[in-house]
PDB file of C-alpha atoms in Angstrom:
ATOM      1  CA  UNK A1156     147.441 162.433 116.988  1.00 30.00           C
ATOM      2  CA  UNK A1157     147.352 161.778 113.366  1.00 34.00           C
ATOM      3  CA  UNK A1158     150.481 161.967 111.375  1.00 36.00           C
ATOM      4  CA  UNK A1159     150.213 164.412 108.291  1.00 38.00           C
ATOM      5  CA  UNK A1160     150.721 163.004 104.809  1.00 39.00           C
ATOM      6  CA  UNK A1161     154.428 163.662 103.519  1.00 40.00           C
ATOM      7  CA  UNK A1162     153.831 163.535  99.926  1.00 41.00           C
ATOM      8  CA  UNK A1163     150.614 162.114  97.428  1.00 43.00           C
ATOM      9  CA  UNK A1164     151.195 158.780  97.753  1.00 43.00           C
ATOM     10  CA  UNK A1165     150.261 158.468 101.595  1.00 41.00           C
ATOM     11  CA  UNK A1166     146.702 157.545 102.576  1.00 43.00           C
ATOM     12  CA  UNK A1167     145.409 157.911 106.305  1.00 43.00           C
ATOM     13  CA  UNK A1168     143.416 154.737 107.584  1.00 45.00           C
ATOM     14  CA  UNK A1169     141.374 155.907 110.652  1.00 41.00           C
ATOM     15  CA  UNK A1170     143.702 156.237 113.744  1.00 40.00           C
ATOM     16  CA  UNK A1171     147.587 155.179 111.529  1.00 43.00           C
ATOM     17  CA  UNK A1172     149.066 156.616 108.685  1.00 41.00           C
ATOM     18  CA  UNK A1173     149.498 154.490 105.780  1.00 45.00           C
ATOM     19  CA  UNK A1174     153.128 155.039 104.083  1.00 41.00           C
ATOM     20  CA  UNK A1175     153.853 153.621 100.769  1.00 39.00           C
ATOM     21  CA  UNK A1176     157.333 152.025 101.015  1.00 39.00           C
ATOM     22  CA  UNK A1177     157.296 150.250  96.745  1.00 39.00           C
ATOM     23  CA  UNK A1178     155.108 151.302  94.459  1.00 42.00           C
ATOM     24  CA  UNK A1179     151.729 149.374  94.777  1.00 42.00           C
ATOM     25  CA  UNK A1180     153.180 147.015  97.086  1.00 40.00           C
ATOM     26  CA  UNK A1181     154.583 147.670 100.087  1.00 41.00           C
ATOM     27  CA  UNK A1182     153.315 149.559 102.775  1.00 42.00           C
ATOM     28  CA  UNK A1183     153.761 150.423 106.584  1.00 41.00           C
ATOM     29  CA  UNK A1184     150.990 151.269 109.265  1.00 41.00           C
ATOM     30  CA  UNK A1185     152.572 154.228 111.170  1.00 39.00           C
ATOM     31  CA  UNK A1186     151.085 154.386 114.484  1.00 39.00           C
ATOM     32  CA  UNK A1187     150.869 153.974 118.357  1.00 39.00           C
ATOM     33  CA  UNK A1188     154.887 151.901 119.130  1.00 37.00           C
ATOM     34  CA  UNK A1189     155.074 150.041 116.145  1.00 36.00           C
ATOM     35  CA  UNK A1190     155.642 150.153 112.671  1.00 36.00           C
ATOM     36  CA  UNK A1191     153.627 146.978 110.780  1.00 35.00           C
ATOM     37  CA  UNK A1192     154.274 145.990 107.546  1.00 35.00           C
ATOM     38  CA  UNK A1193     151.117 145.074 105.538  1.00 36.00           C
ATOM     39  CA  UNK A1194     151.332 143.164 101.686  1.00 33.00           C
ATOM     40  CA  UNK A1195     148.683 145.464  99.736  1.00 35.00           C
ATOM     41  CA  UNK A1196     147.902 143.915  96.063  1.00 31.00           C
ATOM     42  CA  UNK A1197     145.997 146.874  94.708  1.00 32.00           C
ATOM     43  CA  UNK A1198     146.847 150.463  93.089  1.00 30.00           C
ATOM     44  CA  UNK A1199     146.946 153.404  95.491  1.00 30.00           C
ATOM     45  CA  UNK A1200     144.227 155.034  93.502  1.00 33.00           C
ATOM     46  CA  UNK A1201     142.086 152.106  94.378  1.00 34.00           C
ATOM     47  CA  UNK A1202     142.819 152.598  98.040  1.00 39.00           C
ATOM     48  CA  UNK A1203     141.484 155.829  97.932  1.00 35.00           C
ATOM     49  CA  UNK A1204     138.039 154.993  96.383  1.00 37.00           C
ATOM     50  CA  UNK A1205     137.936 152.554  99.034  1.00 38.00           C
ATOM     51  CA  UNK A1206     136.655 149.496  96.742  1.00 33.00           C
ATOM     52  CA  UNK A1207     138.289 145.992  96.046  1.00 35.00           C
ATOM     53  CA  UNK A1208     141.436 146.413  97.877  1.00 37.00           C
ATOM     54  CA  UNK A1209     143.054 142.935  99.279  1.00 38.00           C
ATOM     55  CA  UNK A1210     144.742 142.649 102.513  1.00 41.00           C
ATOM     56  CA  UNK A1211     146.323 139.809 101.531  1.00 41.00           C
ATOM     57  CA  UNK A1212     148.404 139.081 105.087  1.00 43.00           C
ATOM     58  CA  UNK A1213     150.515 140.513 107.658  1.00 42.00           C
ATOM     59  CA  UNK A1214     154.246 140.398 107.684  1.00 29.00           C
ATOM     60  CA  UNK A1215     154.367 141.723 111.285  1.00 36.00           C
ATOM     61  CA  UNK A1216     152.056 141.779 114.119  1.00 54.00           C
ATOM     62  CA  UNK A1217     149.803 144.814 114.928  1.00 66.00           C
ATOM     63  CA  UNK A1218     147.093 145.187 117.877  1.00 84.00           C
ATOM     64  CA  UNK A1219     143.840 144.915 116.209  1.00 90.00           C
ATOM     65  CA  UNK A1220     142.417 146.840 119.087  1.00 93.00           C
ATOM     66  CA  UNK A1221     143.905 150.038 118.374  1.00 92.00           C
ATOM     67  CA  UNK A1222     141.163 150.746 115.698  1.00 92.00           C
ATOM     68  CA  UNK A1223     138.823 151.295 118.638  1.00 94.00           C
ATOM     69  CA  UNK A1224     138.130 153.719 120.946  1.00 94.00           C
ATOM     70  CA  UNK A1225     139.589 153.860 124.327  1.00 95.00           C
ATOM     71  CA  UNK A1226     136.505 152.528 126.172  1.00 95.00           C
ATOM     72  CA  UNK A1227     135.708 149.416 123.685  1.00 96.00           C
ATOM     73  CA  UNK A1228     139.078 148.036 124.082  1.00 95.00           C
ATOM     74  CA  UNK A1229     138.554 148.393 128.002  1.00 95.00           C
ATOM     75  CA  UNK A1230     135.289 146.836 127.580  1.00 96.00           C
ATOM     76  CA  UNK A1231     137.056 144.123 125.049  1.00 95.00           C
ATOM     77  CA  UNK A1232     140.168 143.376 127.260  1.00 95.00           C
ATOM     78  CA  UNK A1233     137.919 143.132 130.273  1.00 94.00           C
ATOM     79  CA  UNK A1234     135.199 140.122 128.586  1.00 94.00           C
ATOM     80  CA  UNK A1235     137.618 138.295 126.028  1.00 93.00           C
ATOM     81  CA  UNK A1236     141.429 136.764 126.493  1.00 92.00           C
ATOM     82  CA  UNK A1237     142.124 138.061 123.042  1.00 93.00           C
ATOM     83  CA  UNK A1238     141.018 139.056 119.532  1.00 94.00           C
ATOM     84  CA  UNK A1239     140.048 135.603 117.585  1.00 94.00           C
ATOM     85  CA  UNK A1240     142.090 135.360 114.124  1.00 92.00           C
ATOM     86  CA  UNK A1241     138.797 136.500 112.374  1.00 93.00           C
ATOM     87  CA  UNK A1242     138.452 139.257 114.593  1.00 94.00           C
ATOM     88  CA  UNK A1243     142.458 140.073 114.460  1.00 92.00           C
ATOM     89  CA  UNK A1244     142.612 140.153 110.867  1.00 91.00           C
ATOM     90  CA  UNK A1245     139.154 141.521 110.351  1.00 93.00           C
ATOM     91  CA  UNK A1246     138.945 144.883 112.052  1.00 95.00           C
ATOM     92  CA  UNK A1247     142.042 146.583 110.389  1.00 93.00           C
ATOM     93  CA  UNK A1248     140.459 145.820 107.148  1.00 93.00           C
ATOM     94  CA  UNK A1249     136.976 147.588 108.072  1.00 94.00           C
ATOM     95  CA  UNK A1250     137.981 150.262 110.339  1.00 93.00           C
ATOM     96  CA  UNK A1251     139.701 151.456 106.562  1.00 91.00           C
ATOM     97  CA  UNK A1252     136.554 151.488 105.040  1.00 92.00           C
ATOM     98  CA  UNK A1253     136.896 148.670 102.310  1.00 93.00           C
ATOM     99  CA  UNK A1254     134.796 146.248 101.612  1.00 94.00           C
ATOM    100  CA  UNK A1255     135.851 142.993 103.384  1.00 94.00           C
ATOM    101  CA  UNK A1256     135.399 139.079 103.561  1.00 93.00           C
ATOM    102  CA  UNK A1257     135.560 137.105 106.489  1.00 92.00           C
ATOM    103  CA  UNK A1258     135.611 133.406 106.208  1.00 90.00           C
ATOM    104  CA  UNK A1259     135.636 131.363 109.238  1.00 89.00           C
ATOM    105  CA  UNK A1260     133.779 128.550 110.980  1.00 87.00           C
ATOM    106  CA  UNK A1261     131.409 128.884 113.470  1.00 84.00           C
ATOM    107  CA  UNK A1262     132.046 130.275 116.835  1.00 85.00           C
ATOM    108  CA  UNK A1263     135.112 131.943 116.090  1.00 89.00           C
ATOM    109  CA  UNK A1264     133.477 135.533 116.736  1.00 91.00           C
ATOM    110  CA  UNK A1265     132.349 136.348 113.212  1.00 91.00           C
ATOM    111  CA  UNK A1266     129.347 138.602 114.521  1.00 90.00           C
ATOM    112  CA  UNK A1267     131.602 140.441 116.609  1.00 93.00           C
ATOM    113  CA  UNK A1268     134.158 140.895 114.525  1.00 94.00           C
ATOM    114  CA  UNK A1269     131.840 142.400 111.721  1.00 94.00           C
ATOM    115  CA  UNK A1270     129.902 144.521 114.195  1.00 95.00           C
ATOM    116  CA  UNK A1271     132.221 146.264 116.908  1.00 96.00           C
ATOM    117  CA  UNK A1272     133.781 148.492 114.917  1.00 96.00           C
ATOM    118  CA  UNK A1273     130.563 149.823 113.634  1.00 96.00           C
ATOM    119  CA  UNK A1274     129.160 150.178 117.131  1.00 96.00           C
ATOM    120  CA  UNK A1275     132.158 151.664 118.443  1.00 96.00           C
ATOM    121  CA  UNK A1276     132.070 154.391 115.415  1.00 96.00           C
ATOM    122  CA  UNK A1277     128.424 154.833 116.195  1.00 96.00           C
ATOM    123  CA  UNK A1278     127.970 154.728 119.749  1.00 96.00           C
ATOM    124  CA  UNK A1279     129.216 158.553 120.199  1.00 95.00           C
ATOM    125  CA  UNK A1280     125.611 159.677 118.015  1.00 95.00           C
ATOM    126  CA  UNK A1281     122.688 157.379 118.897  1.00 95.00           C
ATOM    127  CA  UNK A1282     119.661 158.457 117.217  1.00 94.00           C
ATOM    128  CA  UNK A1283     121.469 159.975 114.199  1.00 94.00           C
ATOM    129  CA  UNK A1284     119.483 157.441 111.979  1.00 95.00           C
ATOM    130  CA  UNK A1285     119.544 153.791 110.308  1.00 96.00           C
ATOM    131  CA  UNK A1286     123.289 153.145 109.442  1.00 97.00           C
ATOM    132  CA  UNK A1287     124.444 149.914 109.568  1.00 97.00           C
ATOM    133  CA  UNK A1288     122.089 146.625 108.168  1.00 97.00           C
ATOM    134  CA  UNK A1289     122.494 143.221 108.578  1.00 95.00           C
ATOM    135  CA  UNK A1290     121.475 140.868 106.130  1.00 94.00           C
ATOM    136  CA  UNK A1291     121.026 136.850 106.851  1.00 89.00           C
ATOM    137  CA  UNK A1292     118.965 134.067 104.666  1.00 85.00           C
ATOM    138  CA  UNK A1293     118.418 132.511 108.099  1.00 78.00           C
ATOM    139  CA  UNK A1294     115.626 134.277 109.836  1.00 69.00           C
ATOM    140  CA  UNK A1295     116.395 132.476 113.077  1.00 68.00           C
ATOM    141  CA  UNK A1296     119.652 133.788 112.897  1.00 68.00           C
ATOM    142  CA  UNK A1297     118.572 136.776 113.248  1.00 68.00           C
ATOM    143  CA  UNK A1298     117.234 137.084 116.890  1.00 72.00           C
ATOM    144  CA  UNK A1299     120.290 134.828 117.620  1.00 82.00           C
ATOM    145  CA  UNK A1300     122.526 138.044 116.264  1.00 86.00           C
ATOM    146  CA  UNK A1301     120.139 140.717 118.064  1.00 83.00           C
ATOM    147  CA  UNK A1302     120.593 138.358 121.277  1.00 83.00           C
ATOM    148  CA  UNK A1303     124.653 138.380 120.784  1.00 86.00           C
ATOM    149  CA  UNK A1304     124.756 142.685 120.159  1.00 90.00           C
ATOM    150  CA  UNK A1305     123.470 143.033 123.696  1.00 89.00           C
ATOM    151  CA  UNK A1306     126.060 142.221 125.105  1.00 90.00           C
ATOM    152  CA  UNK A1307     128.609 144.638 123.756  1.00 93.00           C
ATOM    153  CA  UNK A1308     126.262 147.219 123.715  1.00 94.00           C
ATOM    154  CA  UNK A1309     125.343 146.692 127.948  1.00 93.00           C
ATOM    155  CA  UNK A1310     129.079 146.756 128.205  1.00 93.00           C
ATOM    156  CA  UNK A1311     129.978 150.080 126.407  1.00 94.00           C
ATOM    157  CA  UNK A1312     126.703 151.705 128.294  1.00 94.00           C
ATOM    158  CA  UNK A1313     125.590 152.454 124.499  1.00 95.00           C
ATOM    159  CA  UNK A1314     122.683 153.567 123.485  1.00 96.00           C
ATOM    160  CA  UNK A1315     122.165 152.625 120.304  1.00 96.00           C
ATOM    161  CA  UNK A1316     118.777 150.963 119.195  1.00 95.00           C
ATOM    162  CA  UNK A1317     118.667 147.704 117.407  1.00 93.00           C
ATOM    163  CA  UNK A1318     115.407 146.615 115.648  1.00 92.00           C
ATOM    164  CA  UNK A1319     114.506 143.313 113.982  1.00 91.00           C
ATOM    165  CA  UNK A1320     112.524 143.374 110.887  1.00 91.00           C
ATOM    166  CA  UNK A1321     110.944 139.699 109.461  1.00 85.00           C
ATOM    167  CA  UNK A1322     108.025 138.762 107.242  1.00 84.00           C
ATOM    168  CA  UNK A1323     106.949 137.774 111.658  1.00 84.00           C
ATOM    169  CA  UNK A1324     107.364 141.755 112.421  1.00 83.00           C
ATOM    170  CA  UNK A1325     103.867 143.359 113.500  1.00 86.00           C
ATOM    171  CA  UNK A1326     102.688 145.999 111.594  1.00 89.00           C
ATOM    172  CA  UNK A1327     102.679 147.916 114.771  1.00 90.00           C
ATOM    173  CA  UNK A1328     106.432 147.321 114.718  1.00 87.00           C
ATOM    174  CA  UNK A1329     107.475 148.318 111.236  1.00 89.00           C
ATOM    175  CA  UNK A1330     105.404 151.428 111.331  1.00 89.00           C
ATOM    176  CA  UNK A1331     107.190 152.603 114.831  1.00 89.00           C
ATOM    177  CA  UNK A1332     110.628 151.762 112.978  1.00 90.00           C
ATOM    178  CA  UNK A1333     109.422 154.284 110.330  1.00 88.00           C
ATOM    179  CA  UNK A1334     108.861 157.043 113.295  1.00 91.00           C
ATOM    180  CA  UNK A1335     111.840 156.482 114.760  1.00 93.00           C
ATOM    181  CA  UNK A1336     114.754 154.158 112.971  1.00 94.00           C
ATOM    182  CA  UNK A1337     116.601 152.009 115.101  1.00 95.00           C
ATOM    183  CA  UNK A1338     120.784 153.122 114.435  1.00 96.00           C
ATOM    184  CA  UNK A1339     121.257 148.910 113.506  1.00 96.00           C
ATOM    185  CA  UNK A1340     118.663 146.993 111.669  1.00 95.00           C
ATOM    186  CA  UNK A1341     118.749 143.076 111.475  1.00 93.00           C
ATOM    187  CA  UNK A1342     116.859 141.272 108.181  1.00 93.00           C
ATOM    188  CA  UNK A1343     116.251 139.086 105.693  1.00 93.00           C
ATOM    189  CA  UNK A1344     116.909 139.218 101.920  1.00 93.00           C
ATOM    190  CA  UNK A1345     112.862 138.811 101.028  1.00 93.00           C
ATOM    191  CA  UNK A1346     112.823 141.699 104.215  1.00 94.00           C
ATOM    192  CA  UNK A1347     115.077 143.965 102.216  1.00 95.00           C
ATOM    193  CA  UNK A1348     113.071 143.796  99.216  1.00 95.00           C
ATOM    194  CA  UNK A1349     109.981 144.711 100.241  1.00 94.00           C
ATOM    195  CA  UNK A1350     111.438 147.622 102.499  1.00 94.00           C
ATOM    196  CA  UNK A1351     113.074 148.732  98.906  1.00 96.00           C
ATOM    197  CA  UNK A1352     109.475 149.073  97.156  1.00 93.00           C
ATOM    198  CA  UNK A1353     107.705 150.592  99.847  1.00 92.00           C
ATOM    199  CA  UNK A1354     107.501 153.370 102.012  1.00 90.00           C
ATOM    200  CA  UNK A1355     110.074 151.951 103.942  1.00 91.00           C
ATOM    201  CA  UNK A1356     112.804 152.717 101.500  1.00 92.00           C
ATOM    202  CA  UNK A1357     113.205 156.223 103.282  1.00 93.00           C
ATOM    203  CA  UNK A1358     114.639 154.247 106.738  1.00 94.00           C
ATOM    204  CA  UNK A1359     117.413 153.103 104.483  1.00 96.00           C
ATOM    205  CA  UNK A1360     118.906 156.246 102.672  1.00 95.00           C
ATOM    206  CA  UNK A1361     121.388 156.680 105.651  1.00 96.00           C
ATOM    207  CA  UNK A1362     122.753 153.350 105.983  1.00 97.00           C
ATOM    208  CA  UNK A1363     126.379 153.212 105.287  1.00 96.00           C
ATOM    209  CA  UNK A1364     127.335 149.764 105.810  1.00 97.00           C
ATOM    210  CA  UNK A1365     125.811 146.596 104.891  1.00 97.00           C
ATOM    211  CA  UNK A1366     126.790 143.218 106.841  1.00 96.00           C
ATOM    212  CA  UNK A1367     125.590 140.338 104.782  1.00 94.00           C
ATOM    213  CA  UNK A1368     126.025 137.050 106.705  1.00 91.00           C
ATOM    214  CA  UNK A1369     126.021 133.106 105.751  1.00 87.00           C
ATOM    215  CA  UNK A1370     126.458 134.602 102.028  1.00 88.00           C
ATOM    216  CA  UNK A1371     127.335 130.582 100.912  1.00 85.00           C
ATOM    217  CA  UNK A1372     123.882 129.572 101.817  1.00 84.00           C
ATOM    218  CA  UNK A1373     122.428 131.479  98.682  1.00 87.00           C
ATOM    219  CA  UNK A1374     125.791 132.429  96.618  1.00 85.00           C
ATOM    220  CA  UNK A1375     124.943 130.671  92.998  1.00 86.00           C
ATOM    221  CA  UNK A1376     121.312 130.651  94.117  1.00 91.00           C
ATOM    222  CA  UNK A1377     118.178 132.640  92.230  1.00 92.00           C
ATOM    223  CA  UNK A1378     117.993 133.707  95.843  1.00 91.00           C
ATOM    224  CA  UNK A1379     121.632 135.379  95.781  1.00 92.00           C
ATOM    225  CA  UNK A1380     121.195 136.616  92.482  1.00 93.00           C
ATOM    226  CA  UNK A1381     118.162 138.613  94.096  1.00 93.00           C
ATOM    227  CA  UNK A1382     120.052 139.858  97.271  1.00 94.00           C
ATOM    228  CA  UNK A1383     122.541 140.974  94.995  1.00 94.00           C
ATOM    229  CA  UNK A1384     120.123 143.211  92.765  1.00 95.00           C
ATOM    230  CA  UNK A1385     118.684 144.285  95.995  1.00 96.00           C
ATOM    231  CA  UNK A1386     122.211 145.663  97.346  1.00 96.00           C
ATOM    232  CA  UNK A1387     122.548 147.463  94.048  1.00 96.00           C
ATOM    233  CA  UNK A1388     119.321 149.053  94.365  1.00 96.00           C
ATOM    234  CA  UNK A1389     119.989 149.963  97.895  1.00 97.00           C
ATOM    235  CA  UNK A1390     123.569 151.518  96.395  1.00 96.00           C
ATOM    236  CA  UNK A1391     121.345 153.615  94.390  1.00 96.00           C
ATOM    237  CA  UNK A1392     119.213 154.614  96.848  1.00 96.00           C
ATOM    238  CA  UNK A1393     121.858 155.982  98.957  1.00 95.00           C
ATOM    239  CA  UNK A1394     123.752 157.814  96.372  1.00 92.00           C
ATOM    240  CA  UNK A1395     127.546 158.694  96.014  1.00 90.00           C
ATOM    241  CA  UNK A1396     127.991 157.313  98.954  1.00 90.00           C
ATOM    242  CA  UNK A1397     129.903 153.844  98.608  1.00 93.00           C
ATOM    243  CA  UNK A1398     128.622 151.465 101.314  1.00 95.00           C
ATOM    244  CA  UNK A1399     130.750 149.557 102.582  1.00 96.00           C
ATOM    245  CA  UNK A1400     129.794 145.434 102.672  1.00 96.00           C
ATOM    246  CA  UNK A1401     130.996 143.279 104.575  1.00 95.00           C
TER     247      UNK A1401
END
């Protein structure tokens, strides 16, 4: 069960409680055996909008898998030896809702790490809507990623819906994904403009996280300068709401 806040200056993050120990500084995760300490740079204020806070290490050691339900860290223990660094220092950071950066080289479980936590959160209400969007310059990469989310998704008996939308989609396709939105949708930048200034704008007003992958590829590009505008306008589109980017 969750702890209950003491005084002000404690914050939950999901499944611990998170106890400030020095003003701004130091902090403990309160939760499961273990006490962790974590070395937050940012206000507490700033924790609680849930924007630009920096995990900036761990001066302990903390299970990674206790963000997740019971039956993904069955499902986990049962298919992988371990959490990859990327994946170990990853998932505390999103499972608290900030916006996070993962840099890491290839095959050291970057998809994973940047989509279990979502499909554990989701997995309880298929159906409920288009949530979680995946952005990559590299439209081969994207079947590659749909390819990679069965397998999690077979594992945990999910039944979430992921769809694949591409200047190669059939028009047959995109209209079905307007009858009935997949919960995960996999793109491209040029994609996510044209869904913006069309019809298809409406699938995205309940997406709630954003996973934008192989961001170097077009970072100081006209190209990232219009994926950026594009994430703003999709910011707008939802609301209040912060999404959260990863």
């Amino acid at each position: 069960a969750l702890l209950q806040p003491q005084r002000p200056g404690e914050r939950r993050l999901h499944r611990h409680l998170l106890v400030e120990d020095e003003a701004h500084e130091q902090r403990k995760w309160v939760g499961g055996d273990q006490a962790t300490r974590l070395v937050v740079v940012c206000e507490i204020e700033v924790i609680r909008r849930g924007h630009r806070v920096i995990l900036r290490g761990y001066a302990g050691r903390m299970d990674p898998l206790t963000v997740f339900s019971e039956a993904t860290r069955e499902w986990f223990n049962r298919t992988f030896d371990g959490p990859t660094p990327a994946q170990q220092q990853g998932w505390p950071v999103i499972a608290s809702g900030v916006n996070t950066l993962i840099q890491a080289p290839t095959g050291s479980g970057k998809t994973l790490a940047a989509f279990l936590y979502a499909i554990d959160r989701l997995t309880p209400t298929p159906g409920a809507g288009l949530r979680v969007l995946y952005v990559s310059p590299l439209k081969a990469l994207n079947y590659d990623v749909e390819r990679n989310l069965r397998g999690p998704l077979a594992g945990l008996q999910s039944q979430l819906r992921v769809a694949v939308r591409t200047g190669d989609t059939p028009q047959k396709e995109r209209a079905a994904m307007l009858r009935s939105a997949p919960d995960i949708l996999i793109t491209t930048p040029e994609s996510l403009f044209l869904m913006l200034t069309s019809r298809a704008r409406e699938l995205l007003r309940t997406v709630d996280t954003v996973i934008v992958d192989e961001v170097h590829a077009v970072a100081g590009t006209k190209r990232g300068a219009h994926l950026a505008l594009s994430l703003e306008r999709l910011q707008r589109l939802v609301g209040d709401r912060p999404l959260q980017r990863i």
